mmCIF file with all atom_site columns, C-alpha atoms in Angstrom:
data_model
loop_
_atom_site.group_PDB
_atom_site.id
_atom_site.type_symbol
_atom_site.label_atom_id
_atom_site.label_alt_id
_atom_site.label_comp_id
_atom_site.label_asym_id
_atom_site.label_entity_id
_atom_site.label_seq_id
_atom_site.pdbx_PDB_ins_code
_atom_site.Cartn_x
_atom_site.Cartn_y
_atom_site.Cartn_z
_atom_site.occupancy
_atom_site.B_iso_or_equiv
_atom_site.pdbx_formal_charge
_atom_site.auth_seq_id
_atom_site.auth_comp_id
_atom_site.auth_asym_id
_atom_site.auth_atom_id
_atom_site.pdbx_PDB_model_num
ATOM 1   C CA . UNK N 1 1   ? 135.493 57.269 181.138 1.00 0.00 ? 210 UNK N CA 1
ATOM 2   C CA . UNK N 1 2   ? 137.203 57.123 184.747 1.00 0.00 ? 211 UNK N CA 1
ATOM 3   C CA . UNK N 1 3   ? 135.343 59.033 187.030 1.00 0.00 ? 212 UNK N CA 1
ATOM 4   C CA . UNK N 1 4   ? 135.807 59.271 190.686 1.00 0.00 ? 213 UNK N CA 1
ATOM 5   C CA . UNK N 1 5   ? 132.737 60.288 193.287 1.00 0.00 ? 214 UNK N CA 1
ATOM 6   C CA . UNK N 1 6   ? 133.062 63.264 195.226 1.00 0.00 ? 215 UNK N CA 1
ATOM 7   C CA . UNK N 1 7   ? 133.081 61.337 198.708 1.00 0.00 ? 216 UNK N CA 1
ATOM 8   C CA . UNK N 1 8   ? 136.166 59.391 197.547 1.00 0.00 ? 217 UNK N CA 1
ATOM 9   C CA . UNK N 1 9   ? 138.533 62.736 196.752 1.00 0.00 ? 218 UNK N CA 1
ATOM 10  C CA . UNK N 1 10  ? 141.032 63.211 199.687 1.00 0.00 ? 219 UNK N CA 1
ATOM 11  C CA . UNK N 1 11  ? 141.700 66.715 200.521 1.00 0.00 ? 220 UNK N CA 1
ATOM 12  C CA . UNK N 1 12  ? 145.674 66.391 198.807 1.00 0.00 ? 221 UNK N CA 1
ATOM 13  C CA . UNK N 1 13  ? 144.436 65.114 196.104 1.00 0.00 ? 222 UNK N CA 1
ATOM 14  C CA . UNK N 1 14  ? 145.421 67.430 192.420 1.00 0.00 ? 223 UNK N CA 1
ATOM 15  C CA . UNK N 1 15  ? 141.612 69.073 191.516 1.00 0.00 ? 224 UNK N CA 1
ATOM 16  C CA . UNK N 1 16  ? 141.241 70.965 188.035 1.00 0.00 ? 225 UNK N CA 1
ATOM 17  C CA . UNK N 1 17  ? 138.298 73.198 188.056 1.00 0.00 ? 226 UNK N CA 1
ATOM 18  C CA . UNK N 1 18  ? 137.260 73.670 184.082 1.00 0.00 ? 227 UNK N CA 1
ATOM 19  C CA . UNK N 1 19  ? 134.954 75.946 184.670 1.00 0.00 ? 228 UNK N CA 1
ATOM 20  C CA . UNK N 1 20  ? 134.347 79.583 183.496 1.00 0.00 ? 229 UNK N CA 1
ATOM 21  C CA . UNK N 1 21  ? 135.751 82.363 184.970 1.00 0.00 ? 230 UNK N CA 1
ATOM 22  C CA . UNK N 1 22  ? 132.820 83.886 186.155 1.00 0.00 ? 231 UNK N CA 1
ATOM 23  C CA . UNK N 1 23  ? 131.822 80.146 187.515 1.00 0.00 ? 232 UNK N CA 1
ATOM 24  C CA . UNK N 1 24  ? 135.270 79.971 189.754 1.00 0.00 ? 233 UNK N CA 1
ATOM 25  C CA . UNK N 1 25  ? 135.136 84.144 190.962 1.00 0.00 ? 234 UNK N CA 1
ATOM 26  C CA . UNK N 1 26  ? 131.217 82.888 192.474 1.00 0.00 ? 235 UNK N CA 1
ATOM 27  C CA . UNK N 1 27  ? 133.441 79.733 194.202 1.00 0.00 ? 236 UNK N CA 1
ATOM 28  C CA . UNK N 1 28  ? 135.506 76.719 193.988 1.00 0.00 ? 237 UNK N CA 1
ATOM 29  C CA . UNK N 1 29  ? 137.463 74.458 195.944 1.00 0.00 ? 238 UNK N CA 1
ATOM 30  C CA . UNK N 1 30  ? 140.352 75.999 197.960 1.00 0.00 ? 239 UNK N CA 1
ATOM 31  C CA . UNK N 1 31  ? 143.743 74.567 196.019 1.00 0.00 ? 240 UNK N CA 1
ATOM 32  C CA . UNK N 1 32  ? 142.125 73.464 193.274 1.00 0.00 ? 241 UNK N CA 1
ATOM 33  C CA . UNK N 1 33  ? 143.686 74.230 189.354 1.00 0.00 ? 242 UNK N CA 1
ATOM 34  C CA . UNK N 1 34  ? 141.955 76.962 187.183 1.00 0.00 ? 243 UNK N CA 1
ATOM 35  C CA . UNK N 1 35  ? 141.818 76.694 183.623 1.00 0.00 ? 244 UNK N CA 1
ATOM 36  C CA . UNK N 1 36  ? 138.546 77.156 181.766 1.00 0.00 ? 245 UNK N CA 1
ATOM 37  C CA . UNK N 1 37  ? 137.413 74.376 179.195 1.00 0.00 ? 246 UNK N CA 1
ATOM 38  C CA . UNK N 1 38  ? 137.573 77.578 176.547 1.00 0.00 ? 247 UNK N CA 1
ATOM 39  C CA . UNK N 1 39  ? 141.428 78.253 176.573 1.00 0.00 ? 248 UNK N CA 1
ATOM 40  C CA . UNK N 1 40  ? 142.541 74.676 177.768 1.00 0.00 ? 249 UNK N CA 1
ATOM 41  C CA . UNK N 1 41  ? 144.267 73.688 174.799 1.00 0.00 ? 250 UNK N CA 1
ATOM 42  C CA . UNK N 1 42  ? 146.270 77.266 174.903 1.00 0.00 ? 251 UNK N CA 1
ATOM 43  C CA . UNK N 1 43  ? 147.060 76.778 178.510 1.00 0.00 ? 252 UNK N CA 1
ATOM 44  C CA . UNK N 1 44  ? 147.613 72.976 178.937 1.00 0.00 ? 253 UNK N CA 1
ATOM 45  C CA . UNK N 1 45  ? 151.502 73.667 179.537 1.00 0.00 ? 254 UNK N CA 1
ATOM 46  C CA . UNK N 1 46  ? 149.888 75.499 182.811 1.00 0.00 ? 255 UNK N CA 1
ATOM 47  C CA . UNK N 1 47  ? 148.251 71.545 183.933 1.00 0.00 ? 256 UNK N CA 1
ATOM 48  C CA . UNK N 1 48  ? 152.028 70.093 182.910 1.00 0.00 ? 257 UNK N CA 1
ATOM 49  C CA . UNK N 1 49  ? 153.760 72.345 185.417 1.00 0.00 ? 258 UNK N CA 1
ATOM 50  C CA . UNK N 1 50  ? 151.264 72.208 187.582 1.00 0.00 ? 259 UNK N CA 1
ATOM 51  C CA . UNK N 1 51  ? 150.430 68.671 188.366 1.00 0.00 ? 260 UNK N CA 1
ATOM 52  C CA . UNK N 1 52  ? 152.182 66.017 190.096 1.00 0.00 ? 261 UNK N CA 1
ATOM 53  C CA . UNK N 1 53  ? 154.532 64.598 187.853 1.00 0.00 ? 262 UNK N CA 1
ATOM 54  C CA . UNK N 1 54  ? 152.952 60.527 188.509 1.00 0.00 ? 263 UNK N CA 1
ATOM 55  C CA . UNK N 1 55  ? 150.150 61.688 190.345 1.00 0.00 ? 264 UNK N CA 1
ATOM 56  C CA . UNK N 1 56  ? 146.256 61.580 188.788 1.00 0.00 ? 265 UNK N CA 1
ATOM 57  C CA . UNK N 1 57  ? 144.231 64.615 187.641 1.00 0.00 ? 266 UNK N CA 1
ATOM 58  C CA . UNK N 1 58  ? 140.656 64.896 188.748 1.00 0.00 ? 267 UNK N CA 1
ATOM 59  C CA . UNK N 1 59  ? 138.704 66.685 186.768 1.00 0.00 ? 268 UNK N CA 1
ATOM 60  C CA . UNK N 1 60  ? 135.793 68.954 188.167 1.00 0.00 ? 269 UNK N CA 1
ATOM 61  C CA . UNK N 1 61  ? 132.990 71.448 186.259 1.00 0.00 ? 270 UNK N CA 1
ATOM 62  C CA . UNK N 1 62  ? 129.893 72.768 187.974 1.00 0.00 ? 271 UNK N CA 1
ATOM 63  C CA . UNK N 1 63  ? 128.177 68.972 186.697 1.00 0.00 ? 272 UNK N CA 1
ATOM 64  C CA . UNK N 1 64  ? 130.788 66.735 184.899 1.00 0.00 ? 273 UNK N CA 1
ATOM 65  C CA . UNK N 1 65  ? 129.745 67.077 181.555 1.00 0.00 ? 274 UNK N CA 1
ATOM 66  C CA . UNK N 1 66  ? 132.832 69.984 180.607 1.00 0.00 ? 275 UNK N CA 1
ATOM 67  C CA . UNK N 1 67  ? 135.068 68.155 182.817 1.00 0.00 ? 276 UNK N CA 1
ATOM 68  C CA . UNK N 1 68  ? 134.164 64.709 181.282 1.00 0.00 ? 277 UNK N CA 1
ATOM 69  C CA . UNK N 1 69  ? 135.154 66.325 178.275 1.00 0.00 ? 278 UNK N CA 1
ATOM 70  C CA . UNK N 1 70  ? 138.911 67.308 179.358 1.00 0.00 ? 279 UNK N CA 1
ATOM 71  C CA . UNK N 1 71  ? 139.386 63.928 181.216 1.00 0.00 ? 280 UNK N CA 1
ATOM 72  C CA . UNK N 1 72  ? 139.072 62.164 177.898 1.00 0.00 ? 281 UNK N CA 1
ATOM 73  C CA . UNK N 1 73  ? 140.805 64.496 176.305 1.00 0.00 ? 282 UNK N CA 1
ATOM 74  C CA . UNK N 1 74  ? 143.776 63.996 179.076 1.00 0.00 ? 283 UNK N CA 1
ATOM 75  C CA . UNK N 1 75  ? 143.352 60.488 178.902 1.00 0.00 ? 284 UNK N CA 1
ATOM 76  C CA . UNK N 1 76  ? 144.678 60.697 174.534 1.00 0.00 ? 285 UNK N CA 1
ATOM 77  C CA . UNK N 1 77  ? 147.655 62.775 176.095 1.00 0.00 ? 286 UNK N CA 1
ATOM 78  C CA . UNK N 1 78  ? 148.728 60.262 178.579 1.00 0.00 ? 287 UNK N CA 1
ATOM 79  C CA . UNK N 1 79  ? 147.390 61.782 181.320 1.00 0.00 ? 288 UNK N CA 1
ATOM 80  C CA . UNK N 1 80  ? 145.845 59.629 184.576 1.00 0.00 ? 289 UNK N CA 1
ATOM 81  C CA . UNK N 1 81  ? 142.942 62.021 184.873 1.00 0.00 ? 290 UNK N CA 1
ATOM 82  C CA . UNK N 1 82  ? 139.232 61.135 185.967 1.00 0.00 ? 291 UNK N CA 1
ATOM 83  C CA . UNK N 1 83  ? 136.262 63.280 185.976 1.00 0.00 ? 292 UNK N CA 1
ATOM 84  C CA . UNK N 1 84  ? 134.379 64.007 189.263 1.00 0.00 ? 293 UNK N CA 1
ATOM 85  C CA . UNK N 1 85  ? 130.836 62.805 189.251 1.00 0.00 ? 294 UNK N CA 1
ATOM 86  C CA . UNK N 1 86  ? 128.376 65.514 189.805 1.00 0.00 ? 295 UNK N CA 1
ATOM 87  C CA . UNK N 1 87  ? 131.091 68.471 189.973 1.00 0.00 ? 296 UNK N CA 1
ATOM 88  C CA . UNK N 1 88  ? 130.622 71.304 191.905 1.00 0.00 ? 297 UNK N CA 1
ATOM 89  C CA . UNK N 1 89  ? 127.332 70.930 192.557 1.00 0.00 ? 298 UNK N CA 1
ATOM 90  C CA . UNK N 1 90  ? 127.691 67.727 194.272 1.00 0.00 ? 299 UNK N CA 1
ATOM 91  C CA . UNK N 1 91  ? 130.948 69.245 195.948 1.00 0.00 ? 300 UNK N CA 1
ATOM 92  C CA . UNK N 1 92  ? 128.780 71.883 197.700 1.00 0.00 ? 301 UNK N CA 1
ATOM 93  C CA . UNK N 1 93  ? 125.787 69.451 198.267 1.00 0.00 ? 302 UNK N CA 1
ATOM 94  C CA . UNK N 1 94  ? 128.323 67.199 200.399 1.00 0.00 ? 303 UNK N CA 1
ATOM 95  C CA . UNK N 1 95  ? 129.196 70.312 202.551 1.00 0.00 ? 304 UNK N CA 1
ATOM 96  C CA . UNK N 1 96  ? 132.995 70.599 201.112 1.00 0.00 ? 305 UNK N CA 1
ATOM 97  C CA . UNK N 1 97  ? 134.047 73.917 201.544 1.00 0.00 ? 306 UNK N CA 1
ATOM 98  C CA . UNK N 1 98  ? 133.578 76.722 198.296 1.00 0.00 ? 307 UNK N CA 1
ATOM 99  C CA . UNK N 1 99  ? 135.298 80.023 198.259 1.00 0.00 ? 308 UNK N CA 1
ATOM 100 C CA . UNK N 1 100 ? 136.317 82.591 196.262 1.00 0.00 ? 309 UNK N CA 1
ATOM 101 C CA . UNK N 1 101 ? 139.871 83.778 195.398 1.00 0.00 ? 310 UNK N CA 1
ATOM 102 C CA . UNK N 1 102 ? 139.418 86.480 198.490 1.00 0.00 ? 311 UNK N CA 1
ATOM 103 C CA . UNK N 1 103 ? 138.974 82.860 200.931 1.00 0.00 ? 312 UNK N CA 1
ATOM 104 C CA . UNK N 1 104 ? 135.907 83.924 201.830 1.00 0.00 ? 313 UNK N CA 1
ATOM 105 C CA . UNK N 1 105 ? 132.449 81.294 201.690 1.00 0.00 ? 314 UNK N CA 1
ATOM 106 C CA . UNK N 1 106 ? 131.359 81.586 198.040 1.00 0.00 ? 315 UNK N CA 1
ATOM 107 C CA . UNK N 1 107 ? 128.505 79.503 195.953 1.00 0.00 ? 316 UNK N CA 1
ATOM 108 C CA . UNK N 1 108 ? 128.290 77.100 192.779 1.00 0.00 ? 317 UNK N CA 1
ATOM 109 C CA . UNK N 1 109 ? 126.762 79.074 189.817 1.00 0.00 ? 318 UNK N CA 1
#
């Protein structure tokens, strides 16, 4: 499984947060993707609009298990995704910024 570190992500690169909703309202990264693990497969045309058309997917959850998950999943489709080692939690831990959907500091849940 590709997986990239949390240190390594540069701030342009495309992030896709697979976590719940009430996860992401708590806080995520500002930019990042939204679609829950739960209604991916529904919603995957939302990732195919969304993301750069040659460009890689990373891959984030509140630990990397969920998002490990999706990058594999990806991965069958054709997709250059990797998951991101640790998630949110290590996101926060590194002091990169969380906040909610109002821009305002939030927290990993």
């Amino acid at each position: 499984m590709p997986t990239v570190e949390v240190a390594d992500l540069k701030d342009d690169d495309f992030l896709l947060d697979v976590r719940e909703d009430e996860e992401w309202e708590a806080g995520h990264a500002a930019g990042a993707l939204h679609i829950p693990m739960s209604e991916f497969v529904a919603r995957y045309g939302e990732l195919t609009e969304a993301a750069p058309q040659d460009g890689r997917v990373h891959v984030i959850c509140r630990s990397g298990g969920r998002s490990a998950q999706v990058a594999m999943y990806l991965g069958r489709q054709g997709v250059d995704a990797v998951n991101v080692a640790g998630g949110m939690q290590v996101w926060e831990a590194m002091g990169r910024p969380v906040v909610t959907d109002a821009g305002v500091p939030g927290a990993v849940v």
